Amino acid sequence: MNPILNTALKAARRAGDMMVRASGNLSSLKINSKAFNDFVSDVDRESENIIIQILQEAYPHHKITTEETGSHGNAKAEYEWIIDPLDGTTNYLHGHPQYAISMALLHKGSLQEALIYAPERNDLYMASRGQGALLNDRRIRASSRFELNQCLIGTGFPVVDQSMMDTYLAILRDLLARTAGGRREGAAALDLCAVACGRFDGFFEFNLKPWDIAAGALIASEAGAIVTDMRGEQGWLESGDIVCANPKVLAQMLHIIQKHLPAA
């Protein structure tokens, strides 16, 4: 493991240990609503503080962008961390173990390193650009299925920004009629990891944030999946609209999705 990922792992494990301890007394947590169906807790904030402190000590000249407190450090830095200190907050607050810490490092805007840690399961996903993807130190690969009727598709409901709800439901209805099924597990970072290790054959969601998808997208890409936006282009990190699958499944998903998109 390279020094950058070693530092990220140190931060993720320390934050993850705190999360697991706090999960034993969820009723005592202070919870605020940032927006409709968008929650933040003391655990989100404490996880973020732990991660920022460790990264700033190791890399004081890096920029750090986090979900809860925005940007830290040099705004013009060549290196930028994108951090979700607790992806799947709603799951966590309900005692559902599908949540993770997501950390990605960009160099001049290009994703270079990714780490996603699911502390309840002690699952560690990592990737470095050009070097493949790992789950718990074992190499992982995206699914090789190509017949859509055999594929399991992951997704996320547009519960915060519901402006695309009608479009989303039309796409979901069409995909469910043509696939082996759909799953909504509530943590986009782990959904992308599920594509990376072949548990899902594809994934799509609207209106995500960079910290939801940056790390997972690199892990999935390094495992052989393709990541695009809904129109098959590369604006997914900016738009938050993302589709991820192996090349043959991706083409079929995009064909279905694009039939329901509003005119560009």
Tab-separated table of C-alpha atoms in Angstrom:
chain	number	residue	atom	x	y	z
A	1	MET	CA	0.000	0.000	0.000
A	2	ASN	CA	1.380	3.416	-0.920
A	3	PRO	CA	1.918	6.101	1.761
A	4	ILE	CA	-1.107	8.140	0.659
A	5	LEU	CA	-3.511	5.238	1.037
A	6	ASN	CA	-1.801	4.255	4.283
A	7	THR	CA	-2.602	7.687	5.688
A	8	ALA	CA	-6.161	7.511	4.382
A	9	LEU	CA	-6.589	4.100	5.981
A	10	LYS	CA	-5.309	5.370	9.321
A	11	ALA	CA	-7.934	8.135	9.220
A	12	ALA	CA	-10.730	5.839	8.049
A	13	ARG	CA	-10.081	3.183	10.685
A	14	ARG	CA	-9.938	5.726	13.495
A	15	ALA	CA	-13.199	7.322	12.336
A	16	GLY	CA	-14.770	3.910	11.762
A	17	ASP	CA	-13.917	2.724	15.270
A	18	MET	CA	-15.650	5.817	16.651
A	19	MET	CA	-18.738	5.126	14.513
A	20	VAL	CA	-19.052	1.541	15.664
A	21	ARG	CA	-18.742	2.567	19.321
A	22	ALA	CA	-21.356	5.305	18.880
A	23	SER	CA	-23.751	2.923	17.129
A	24	GLY	CA	-24.334	1.221	20.474
A	25	ASN	CA	-26.266	4.259	21.703
A	26	LEU	CA	-27.947	5.793	18.669
A	27	SER	CA	-30.762	7.309	20.728
A	28	SER	CA	-28.308	9.736	22.332
A	29	LEU	CA	-27.054	11.230	19.073
A	30	LYS	CA	-27.858	14.807	18.150
A	31	ILE	CA	-29.384	14.818	14.663
A	32	ASN	CA	-30.058	17.833	12.449
A	33	SER	CA	-31.798	18.109	9.094
A	34	LYS	CA	-29.815	19.929	6.390
A	35	ALA	CA	-32.735	19.631	3.961
A	36	PHE	CA	-35.705	17.373	3.363
A	37	ASN	CA	-34.524	13.763	3.853
A	38	ASP	CA	-30.908	14.944	4.332
A	39	PHE	CA	-29.609	14.377	7.849
A	40	VAL	CA	-26.373	15.048	9.720
A	41	SER	CA	-25.406	13.754	13.153
A	42	ASP	CA	-22.687	14.239	15.737
A	43	VAL	CA	-21.062	11.116	14.279
A	44	ASP	CA	-20.796	12.671	10.796
A	45	ARG	CA	-19.108	15.718	12.287
A	46	GLU	CA	-16.752	13.780	14.560
A	47	SER	CA	-15.742	11.466	11.713
A	48	GLU	CA	-15.004	14.482	9.547
A	49	ASN	CA	-12.915	16.106	12.292
A	50	ILE	CA	-10.844	12.943	12.758
A	51	ILE	CA	-10.173	12.579	9.040
A	52	ILE	CA	-9.324	16.233	8.449
A	53	GLN	CA	-6.888	16.306	11.370
A	54	ILE	CA	-4.959	13.252	10.169
A	55	LEU	CA	-4.838	14.389	6.538
A	56	GLN	CA	-3.763	17.918	7.429
A	57	GLU	CA	-0.959	16.626	9.643
A	58	ALA	CA	0.346	14.387	6.862
A	59	TYR	CA	-0.353	16.665	3.876
A	60	PRO	CA	-0.609	20.278	5.037
A	61	HIS	CA	-0.443	21.624	1.471
A	62	HIS	CA	-3.371	19.567	0.168
A	63	LYS	CA	-6.884	20.926	-0.248
A	64	ILE	CA	-9.590	18.960	1.551
A	65	THR	CA	-13.244	19.118	0.521
A	66	THR	CA	-15.752	17.448	2.809
A	67	GLU	CA	-19.506	17.005	2.869
A	68	GLU	CA	-20.206	18.767	6.138
A	69	THR	CA	-17.776	21.712	6.319
A	70	GLY	CA	-16.712	22.362	2.726
A	71	SER	CA	-13.174	23.260	1.707
A	72	HIS	CA	-10.065	23.409	3.881
A	73	GLY	CA	-6.497	24.392	3.030
A	74	ASN	CA	-5.024	25.863	-0.134
A	75	ALA	CA	-7.797	26.509	-2.661
A	76	LYS	CA	-5.243	26.340	-5.511
A	77	ALA	CA	-3.501	23.154	-4.399
A	78	GLU	CA	-2.684	20.552	-7.063
A	79	TYR	CA	-3.939	17.801	-4.740
A	80	GLU	CA	-7.496	17.719	-3.425
A	81	TRP	CA	-9.134	15.202	-1.113
A	82	ILE	CA	-12.872	14.643	-1.512
A	83	ILE	CA	-14.311	13.133	1.659
A	84	ASP	CA	-17.652	11.762	2.749
A	85	PRO	CA	-17.160	11.083	6.460
A	86	LEU	CA	-20.324	8.967	6.638
A	87	ASP	CA	-21.977	7.847	3.423
A	88	GLY	CA	-25.313	6.314	4.348
A	89	THR	CA	-26.167	8.518	7.326
A	90	THR	CA	-29.841	7.541	7.282
A	91	ASN	CA	-28.884	3.857	7.319
A	92	TYR	CA	-26.507	4.463	10.216
A	93	LEU	CA	-29.105	6.327	12.244
A	94	HIS	CA	-31.513	3.403	11.849
A	95	GLY	CA	-28.973	0.770	12.858
A	96	HIS	CA	-28.647	-0.533	9.302
A	97	PRO	CA	-24.984	-1.486	8.675
A	98	GLN	CA	-24.848	-0.290	5.060
A	99	TYR	CA	-22.655	2.789	5.529
A	100	ALA	CA	-19.062	3.743	4.838
A	101	ILE	CA	-16.299	6.328	4.889
A	102	SER	CA	-15.371	7.477	1.380
A	103	MET	CA	-12.052	9.190	0.526
A	104	ALA	CA	-10.683	10.143	-2.885
A	105	LEU	CA	-7.587	12.087	-3.901
A	106	LEU	CA	-7.448	14.139	-7.099
A	107	HIS	CA	-4.300	15.498	-8.730
A	108	LYS	CA	-4.982	18.455	-11.011
A	109	GLY	CA	-8.612	17.375	-11.196
A	110	SER	CA	-7.903	13.733	-12.072
A	111	LEU	CA	-8.844	10.934	-9.680
A	112	GLN	CA	-5.705	9.129	-8.502
A	113	GLU	CA	-6.424	7.321	-5.220
A	114	ALA	CA	-9.563	5.964	-3.580
A	115	LEU	CA	-10.435	4.279	-0.314
A	116	ILE	CA	-13.844	3.224	0.989
A	117	TYR	CA	-14.133	1.614	4.408
A	118	ALA	CA	-17.290	-0.044	5.729
A	119	PRO	CA	-16.562	-0.351	9.467
A	120	GLU	CA	-19.477	-2.616	10.479
A	121	ARG	CA	-18.300	-5.269	8.019
A	122	ASN	CA	-14.610	-4.339	8.221
A	123	ASP	CA	-14.564	-4.200	4.404
A	124	LEU	CA	-11.816	-2.112	2.845
A	125	TYR	CA	-11.965	-1.147	-0.839
A	126	MET	CA	-8.969	0.600	-2.421
A	127	ALA	CA	-7.738	1.655	-5.838
A	128	SER	CA	-4.842	3.572	-7.348
A	129	ARG	CA	-5.120	4.786	-10.926
A	130	GLY	CA	-3.700	2.201	-13.323
A	131	GLN	CA	-3.133	-0.412	-10.619
A	132	GLY	CA	-6.492	-2.146	-10.277
A	133	ALA	CA	-8.908	-2.347	-7.349
A	134	LEU	CA	-8.851	-4.370	-4.136
A	135	LEU	CA	-11.314	-5.585	-1.520
A	136	ASN	CA	-9.542	-6.617	1.681
A	137	ASP	CA	-6.257	-6.985	-0.260
A	138	ARG	CA	-7.804	-9.216	-2.941
A	139	ARG	CA	-8.140	-8.016	-6.517
A	140	ILE	CA	-11.713	-7.476	-7.667
A	141	ARG	CA	-13.312	-7.323	-11.110
A	142	ALA	CA	-16.634	-6.069	-12.396
A	143	SER	CA	-19.215	-8.546	-13.628
A	144	SER	CA	-18.768	-10.118	-17.068
A	145	ARG	CA	-22.508	-10.618	-17.638
A	146	PHE	CA	-23.825	-9.100	-20.835
A	147	GLU	CA	-27.445	-10.237	-21.098
A	148	LEU	CA	-29.513	-7.579	-19.387
A	149	ASN	CA	-32.201	-10.027	-18.267
A	150	GLN	CA	-29.575	-11.705	-16.057
A	151	CYS	CA	-28.302	-8.464	-14.515
A	152	LEU	CA	-28.909	-7.083	-11.024
A	153	ILE	CA	-28.957	-3.273	-11.037
A	154	GLY	CA	-28.280	-0.985	-8.077
A	155	THR	CA	-29.832	2.453	-7.767
A	156	GLY	CA	-30.655	5.250	-5.374
A	157	PHE	CA	-34.002	7.000	-4.996
A	158	PRO	CA	-33.970	10.800	-5.544
A	159	VAL	CA	-35.219	11.533	-2.028
A	160	VAL	CA	-33.439	14.863	-1.401
A	161	ASP	CA	-33.735	16.625	-4.764
A	162	GLN	CA	-36.911	15.195	-6.263
A	163	SER	CA	-36.903	17.286	-9.438
A	164	MET	CA	-36.077	14.205	-11.538
A	165	MET	CA	-38.501	11.866	-9.776
A	166	ASP	CA	-40.841	11.289	-12.724
A	167	THR	CA	-37.925	10.659	-15.088
A	168	TYR	CA	-36.281	8.379	-12.547
A	169	LEU	CA	-39.423	6.299	-12.008
A	170	ALA	CA	-39.909	5.875	-15.758
A	171	ILE	CA	-36.313	4.649	-16.101
A	172	LEU	CA	-36.627	2.343	-13.100
A	173	ARG	CA	-39.870	0.843	-14.398
A	174	ASP	CA	-38.264	0.147	-17.770
A	175	LEU	CA	-35.121	-1.365	-16.240
A	176	LEU	CA	-37.059	-3.564	-13.812
A	177	ALA	CA	-38.998	-4.993	-16.728
A	178	ARG	CA	-35.782	-5.948	-18.547
A	179	THR	CA	-33.394	-7.090	-15.780
A	180	ALA	CA	-33.163	-9.676	-13.021
A	181	GLY	CA	-34.066	-6.993	-10.491
A	182	GLY	CA	-33.069	-3.790	-8.770
A	183	ARG	CA	-31.667	-2.960	-5.346
A	184	ARG	CA	-31.634	0.283	-3.366
A	185	GLU	CA	-29.240	0.022	-0.421
A	186	GLY	CA	-28.765	3.664	0.522
A	187	ALA	CA	-25.030	4.344	0.200
A	188	ALA	CA	-23.779	5.259	-3.272
A	189	ALA	CA	-20.118	4.691	-2.394
A	190	LEU	CA	-20.865	1.069	-1.507
A	191	ASP	CA	-23.174	0.674	-4.518
A	192	LEU	CA	-20.251	1.534	-6.792
A	193	CYS	CA	-18.065	-0.906	-4.879
A	194	ALA	CA	-20.768	-3.536	-5.452
A	195	VAL	CA	-20.345	-2.967	-9.195
A	196	ALA	CA	-16.572	-3.195	-8.778
A	197	CYS	CA	-16.753	-6.662	-7.232
A	198	GLY	CA	-19.594	-8.000	-9.379
A	199	ARG	CA	-22.396	-8.002	-6.791
A	200	PHE	CA	-24.244	-5.498	-8.962
A	201	ASP	CA	-23.968	-5.610	-12.741
A	202	GLY	CA	-24.767	-1.913	-13.016
A	203	PHE	CA	-25.730	1.186	-11.038
A	204	PHE	CA	-27.408	4.510	-11.789
A	205	GLU	CA	-28.523	7.515	-9.773
A	206	PHE	CA	-29.333	11.192	-10.235
A	207	ASN	CA	-28.154	14.281	-8.341
A	208	LEU	CA	-25.314	12.904	-6.262
A	209	LYS	CA	-22.464	14.987	-4.836
A	210	PRO	CA	-18.750	14.553	-5.626
A	211	TRP	CA	-18.068	13.043	-2.190
A	212	ASP	CA	-20.773	10.417	-2.818
A	213	ILE	CA	-19.178	9.065	-5.993
A	214	ALA	CA	-15.531	10.133	-6.467
A	215	ALA	CA	-13.890	7.247	-4.624
A	216	GLY	CA	-16.380	4.601	-5.708
A	217	ALA	CA	-16.101	5.621	-9.341
A	218	LEU	CA	-12.326	5.145	-9.360
A	219	ILE	CA	-12.633	1.780	-7.617
A	220	ALA	CA	-15.246	0.626	-10.134
A	221	SER	CA	-13.201	1.909	-13.080
A	222	GLU	CA	-10.071	0.150	-11.879
A	223	ALA	CA	-12.130	-3.042	-11.559
A	224	GLY	CA	-13.089	-2.863	-15.237
A	225	ALA	CA	-16.379	-0.973	-15.145
A	226	ILE	CA	-17.121	2.160	-17.170
A	227	VAL	CA	-18.458	5.300	-15.507
A	228	THR	CA	-20.429	7.944	-17.430
A	229	ASP	CA	-23.223	10.422	-16.938
A	230	MET	CA	-26.742	9.658	-18.173
A	231	ARG	CA	-25.849	10.692	-21.716
A	232	GLY	CA	-22.755	8.511	-21.879
A	233	GLU	CA	-20.376	11.425	-21.367
A	234	GLN	CA	-17.799	12.276	-18.713
A	235	GLY	CA	-19.592	15.014	-16.789
A	236	TRP	CA	-20.718	12.739	-13.966
A	237	LEU	CA	-18.553	14.231	-11.214
A	238	GLU	CA	-19.914	17.711	-11.941
A	239	SER	CA	-23.553	16.796	-12.602
A	240	GLY	CA	-23.879	14.018	-10.047
A	241	ASP	CA	-25.817	11.948	-12.578
A	242	ILE	CA	-23.986	8.637	-12.863
A	243	VAL	CA	-24.209	5.279	-14.631
A	244	CYS	CA	-21.682	2.515	-13.972
A	245	ALA	CA	-21.418	-0.990	-15.448
A	246	ASN	CA	-19.242	-3.179	-17.617
A	247	PRO	CA	-19.124	-1.897	-21.230
A	248	LYS	CA	-21.840	-4.159	-22.705
A	249	VAL	CA	-24.290	-3.664	-19.861
A	250	LEU	CA	-23.568	0.070	-19.769
A	251	ALA	CA	-24.546	0.455	-23.418
A	252	GLN	CA	-27.867	-1.286	-22.794
A	253	MET	CA	-28.572	0.752	-19.662
A	254	LEU	CA	-27.811	4.014	-21.439
A	255	HIS	CA	-30.118	3.074	-24.306
A	256	ILE	CA	-32.987	2.642	-21.847
A	257	ILE	CA	-32.108	5.676	-19.709
A	258	GLN	CA	-31.744	8.081	-22.612
A	259	LYS	CA	-35.228	7.305	-23.939
A	260	HIS	CA	-36.628	8.938	-20.805
A	261	LEU	CA	-34.312	11.953	-20.454
A	262	PRO	CA	-35.603	15.437	-21.261
A	263	ALA	CA	-34.178	17.003	-24.401
A	264	ALA	CA	-30.700	18.419	-23.873
